[in-house]
PDB file of C-alpha atoms in Angstrom:
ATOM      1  CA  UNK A   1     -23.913 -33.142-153.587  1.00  0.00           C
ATOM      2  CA  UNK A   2     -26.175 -35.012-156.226  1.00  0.00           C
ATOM      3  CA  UNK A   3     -26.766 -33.472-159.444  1.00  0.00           C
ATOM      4  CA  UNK A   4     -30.670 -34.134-158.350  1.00  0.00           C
ATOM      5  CA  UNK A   5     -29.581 -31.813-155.341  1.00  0.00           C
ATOM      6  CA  UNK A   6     -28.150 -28.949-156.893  1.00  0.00           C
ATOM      7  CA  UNK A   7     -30.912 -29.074-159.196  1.00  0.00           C
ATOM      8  CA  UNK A   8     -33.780 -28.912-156.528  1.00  0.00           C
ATOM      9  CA  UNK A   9     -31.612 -26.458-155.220  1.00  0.00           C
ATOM     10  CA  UNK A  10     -31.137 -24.123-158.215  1.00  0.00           C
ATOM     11  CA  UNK A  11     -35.028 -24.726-158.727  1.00  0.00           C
ATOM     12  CA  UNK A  12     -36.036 -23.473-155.264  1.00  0.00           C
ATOM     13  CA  UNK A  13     -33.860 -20.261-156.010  1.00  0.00           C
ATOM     14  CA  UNK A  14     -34.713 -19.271-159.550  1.00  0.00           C
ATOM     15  CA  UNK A  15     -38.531 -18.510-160.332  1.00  0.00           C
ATOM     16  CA  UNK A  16     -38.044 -17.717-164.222  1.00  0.00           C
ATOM     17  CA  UNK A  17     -36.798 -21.868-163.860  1.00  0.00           C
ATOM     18  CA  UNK A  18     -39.572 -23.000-162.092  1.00  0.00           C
ATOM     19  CA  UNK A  19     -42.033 -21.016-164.616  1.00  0.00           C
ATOM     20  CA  UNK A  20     -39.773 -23.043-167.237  1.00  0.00           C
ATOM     21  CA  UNK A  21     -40.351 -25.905-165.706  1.00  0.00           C
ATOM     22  CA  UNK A  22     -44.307 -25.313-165.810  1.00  0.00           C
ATOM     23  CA  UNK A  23     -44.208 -24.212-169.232  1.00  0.00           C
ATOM     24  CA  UNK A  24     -42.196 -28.019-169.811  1.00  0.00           C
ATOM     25  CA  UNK A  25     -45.458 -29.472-168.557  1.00  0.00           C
ATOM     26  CA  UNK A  26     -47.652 -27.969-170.648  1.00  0.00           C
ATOM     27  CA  UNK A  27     -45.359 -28.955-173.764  1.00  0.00           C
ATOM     28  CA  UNK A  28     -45.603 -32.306-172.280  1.00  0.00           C
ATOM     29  CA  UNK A  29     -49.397 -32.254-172.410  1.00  0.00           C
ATOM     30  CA  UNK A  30     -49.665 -30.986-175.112  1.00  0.00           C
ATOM     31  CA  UNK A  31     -47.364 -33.346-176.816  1.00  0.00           C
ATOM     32  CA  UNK A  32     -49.512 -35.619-175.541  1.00  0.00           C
ATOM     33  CA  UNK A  33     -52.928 -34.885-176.757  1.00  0.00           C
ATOM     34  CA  UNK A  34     -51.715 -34.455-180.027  1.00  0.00           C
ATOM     35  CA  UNK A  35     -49.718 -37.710-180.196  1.00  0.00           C
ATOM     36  CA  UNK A  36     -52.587 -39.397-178.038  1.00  0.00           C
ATOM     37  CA  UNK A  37     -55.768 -38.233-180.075  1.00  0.00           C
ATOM     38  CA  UNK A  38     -56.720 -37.487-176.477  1.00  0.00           C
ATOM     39  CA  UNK A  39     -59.677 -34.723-176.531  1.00  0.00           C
ATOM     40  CA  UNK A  40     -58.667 -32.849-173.867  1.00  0.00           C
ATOM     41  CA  UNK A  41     -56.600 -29.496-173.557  1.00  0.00           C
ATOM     42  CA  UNK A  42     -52.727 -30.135-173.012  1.00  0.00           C
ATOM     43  CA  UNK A  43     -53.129 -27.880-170.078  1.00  0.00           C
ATOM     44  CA  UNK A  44     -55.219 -29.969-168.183  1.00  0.00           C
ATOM     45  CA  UNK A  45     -53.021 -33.020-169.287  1.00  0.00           C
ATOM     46  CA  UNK A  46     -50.053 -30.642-167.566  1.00  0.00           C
ATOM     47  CA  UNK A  47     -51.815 -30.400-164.525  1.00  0.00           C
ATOM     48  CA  UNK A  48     -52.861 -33.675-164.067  1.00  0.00           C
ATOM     49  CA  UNK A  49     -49.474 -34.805-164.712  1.00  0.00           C
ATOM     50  CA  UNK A  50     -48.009 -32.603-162.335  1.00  0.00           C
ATOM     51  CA  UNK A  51     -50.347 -33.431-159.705  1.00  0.00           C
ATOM     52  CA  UNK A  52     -49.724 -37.250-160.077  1.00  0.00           C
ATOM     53  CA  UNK A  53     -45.959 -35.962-159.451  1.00  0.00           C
ATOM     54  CA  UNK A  54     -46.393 -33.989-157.008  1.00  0.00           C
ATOM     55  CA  UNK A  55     -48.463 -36.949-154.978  1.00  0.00           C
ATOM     56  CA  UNK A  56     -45.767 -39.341-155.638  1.00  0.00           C
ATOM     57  CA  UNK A  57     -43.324 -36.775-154.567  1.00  0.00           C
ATOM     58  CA  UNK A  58     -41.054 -36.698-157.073  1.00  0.00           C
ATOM     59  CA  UNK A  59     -41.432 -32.758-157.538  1.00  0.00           C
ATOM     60  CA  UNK A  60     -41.322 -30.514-154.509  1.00  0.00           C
ATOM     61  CA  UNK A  61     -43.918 -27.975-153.963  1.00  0.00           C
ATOM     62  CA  UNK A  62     -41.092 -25.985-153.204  1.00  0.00           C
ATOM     63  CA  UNK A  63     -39.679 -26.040-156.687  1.00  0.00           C
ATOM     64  CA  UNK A  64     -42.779 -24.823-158.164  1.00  0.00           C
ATOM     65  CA  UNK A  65     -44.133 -22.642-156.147  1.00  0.00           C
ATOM     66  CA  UNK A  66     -43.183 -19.286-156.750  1.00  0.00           C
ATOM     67  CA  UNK A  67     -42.885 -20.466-160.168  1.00  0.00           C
ATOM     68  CA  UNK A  68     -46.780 -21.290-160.076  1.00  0.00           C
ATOM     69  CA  UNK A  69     -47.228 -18.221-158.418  1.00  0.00           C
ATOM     70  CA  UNK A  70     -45.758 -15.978-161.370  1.00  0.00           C
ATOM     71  CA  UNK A  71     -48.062 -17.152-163.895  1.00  0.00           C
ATOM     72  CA  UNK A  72     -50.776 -16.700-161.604  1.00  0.00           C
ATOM     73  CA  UNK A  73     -50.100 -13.094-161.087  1.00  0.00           C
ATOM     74  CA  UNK A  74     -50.203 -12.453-164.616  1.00  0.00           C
ATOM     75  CA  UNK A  75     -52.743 -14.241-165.598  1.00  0.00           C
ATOM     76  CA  UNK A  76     -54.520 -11.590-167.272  1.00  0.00           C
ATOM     77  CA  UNK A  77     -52.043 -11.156-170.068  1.00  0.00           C
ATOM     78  CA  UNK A  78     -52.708 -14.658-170.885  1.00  0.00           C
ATOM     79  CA  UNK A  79     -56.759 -13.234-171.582  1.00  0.00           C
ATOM     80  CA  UNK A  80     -56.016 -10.386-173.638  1.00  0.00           C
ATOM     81  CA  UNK A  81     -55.385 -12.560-176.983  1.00  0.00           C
ATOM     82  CA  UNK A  82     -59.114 -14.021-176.222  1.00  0.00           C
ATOM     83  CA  UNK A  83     -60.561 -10.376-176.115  1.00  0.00           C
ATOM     84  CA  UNK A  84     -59.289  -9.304-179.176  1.00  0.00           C
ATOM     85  CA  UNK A  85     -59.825 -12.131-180.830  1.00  0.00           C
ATOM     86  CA  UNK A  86     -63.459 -11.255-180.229  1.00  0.00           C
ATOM     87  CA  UNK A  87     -63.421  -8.167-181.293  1.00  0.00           C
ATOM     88  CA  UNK A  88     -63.006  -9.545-185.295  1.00  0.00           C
ATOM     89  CA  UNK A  89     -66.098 -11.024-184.983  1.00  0.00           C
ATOM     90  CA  UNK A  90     -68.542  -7.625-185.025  1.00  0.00           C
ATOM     91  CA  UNK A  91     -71.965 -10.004-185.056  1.00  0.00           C
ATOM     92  CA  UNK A  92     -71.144 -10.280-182.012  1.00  0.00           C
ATOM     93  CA  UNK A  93     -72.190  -6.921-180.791  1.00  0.00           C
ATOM     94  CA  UNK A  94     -75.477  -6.635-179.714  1.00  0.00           C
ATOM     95  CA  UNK A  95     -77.951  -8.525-177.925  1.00  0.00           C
ATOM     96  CA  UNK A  96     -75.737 -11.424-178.152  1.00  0.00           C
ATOM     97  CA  UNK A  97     -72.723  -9.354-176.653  1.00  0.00           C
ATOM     98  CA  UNK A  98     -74.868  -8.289-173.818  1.00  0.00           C
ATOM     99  CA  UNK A  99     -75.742 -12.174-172.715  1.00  0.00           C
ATOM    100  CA  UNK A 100     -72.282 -13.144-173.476  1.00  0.00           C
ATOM    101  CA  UNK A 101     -70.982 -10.266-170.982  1.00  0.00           C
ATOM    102  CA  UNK A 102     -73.474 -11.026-168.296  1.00  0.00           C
ATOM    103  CA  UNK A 103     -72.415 -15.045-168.606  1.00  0.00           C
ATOM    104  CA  UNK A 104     -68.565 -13.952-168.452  1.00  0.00           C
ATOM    105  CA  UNK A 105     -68.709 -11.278-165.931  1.00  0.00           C
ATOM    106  CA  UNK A 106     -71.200 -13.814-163.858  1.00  0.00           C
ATOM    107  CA  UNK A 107     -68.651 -16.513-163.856  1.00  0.00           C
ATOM    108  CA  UNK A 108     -65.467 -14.661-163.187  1.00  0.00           C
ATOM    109  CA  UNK A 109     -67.566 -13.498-159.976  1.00  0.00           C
ATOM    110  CA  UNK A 110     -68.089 -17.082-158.803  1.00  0.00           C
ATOM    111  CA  UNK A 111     -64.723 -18.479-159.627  1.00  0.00           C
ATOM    112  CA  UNK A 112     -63.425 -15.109-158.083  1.00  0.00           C
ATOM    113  CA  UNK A 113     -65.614 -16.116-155.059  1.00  0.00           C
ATOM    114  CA  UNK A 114     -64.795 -19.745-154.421  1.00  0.00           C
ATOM    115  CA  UNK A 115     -60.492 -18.810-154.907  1.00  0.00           C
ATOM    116  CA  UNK A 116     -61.517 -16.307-152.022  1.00  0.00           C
ATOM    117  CA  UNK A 117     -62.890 -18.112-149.835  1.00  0.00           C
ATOM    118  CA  UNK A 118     -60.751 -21.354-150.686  1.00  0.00           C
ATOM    119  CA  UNK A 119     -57.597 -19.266-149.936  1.00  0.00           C
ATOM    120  CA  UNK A 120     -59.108 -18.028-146.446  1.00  0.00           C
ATOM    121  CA  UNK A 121     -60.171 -21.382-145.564  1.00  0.00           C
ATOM    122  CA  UNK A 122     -56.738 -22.696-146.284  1.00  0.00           C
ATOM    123  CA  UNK A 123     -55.199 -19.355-144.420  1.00  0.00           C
ATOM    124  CA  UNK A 124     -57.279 -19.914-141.718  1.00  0.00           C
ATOM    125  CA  UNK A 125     -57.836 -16.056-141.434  1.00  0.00           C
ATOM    126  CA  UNK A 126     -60.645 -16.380-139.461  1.00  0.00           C
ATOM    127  CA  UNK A 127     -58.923 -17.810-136.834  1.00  0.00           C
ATOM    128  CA  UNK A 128     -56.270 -15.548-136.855  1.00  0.00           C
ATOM    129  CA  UNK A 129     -58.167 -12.348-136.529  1.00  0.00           C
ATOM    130  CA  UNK A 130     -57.408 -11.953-132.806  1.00  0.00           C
ATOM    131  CA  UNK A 131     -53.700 -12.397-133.384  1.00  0.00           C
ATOM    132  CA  UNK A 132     -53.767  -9.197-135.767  1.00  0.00           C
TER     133      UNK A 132
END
């Protein structure tokens, strides 16, 4: 066995490696925009490196997935640092607050919306229903 094999292999076993392999990417992209002058997020450099290798299939899907999947879960500790960062900035109770809330609250509903219905498109859970 290759040492590329046993590491797919130990990849498609170990989620904590897979969300270190995610968190590589990032470091990547940000490495990048910083090194680059590029004005974009290192994040979305990540992704759009990853998705480049995951097209030329020279990452598995399989050893990211439940890597991926992780972070995704706990997604809302990565939010808490934003919320508290807002609460050091008290002009921003108020009127202000309230239009910021309704914009925030408004687009978490729509992104929340379109993941839904996304994932049951892809699930094909409408189709399904009968076998249930």
């Amino acid at each position: 066995m290759t040492s590329r094999h046993r590491t797919a292999r130990f990849l498609h076993h170990h989620p904590a490696a897979q969300a270190l392999v995610v968190f590589g990417f990032w470091l990547l992209g940000e490495a990048a925009t910083r090194v680059g002058s590029i004005p974009l997020p290192g994040g979305i450099i990540e992704l759009g490196l990853l998705l480049l290798l995951l097209a030329m299939r020279r990452v598995s899907t399989l050893s990211m997935r439940r890597g991926a999947g992780w972070f995704l879960s706990d997604m809302l500790l990565f939010f808490v640092p934003a919320v508290l960062a807002v609460l050091d900035h008290p002009e921003l109770f108020g009127l202000t607050e309230v239009k910021i809330l309704f914009v925030i609250l408004l687009s978490t509903v729509l992104v929340m919306l379109a993941i839904v219905d996304r994932c049951w498109k892809y699930l094909d859970l409408e189709g399904n229903k009968d076998r249930v």
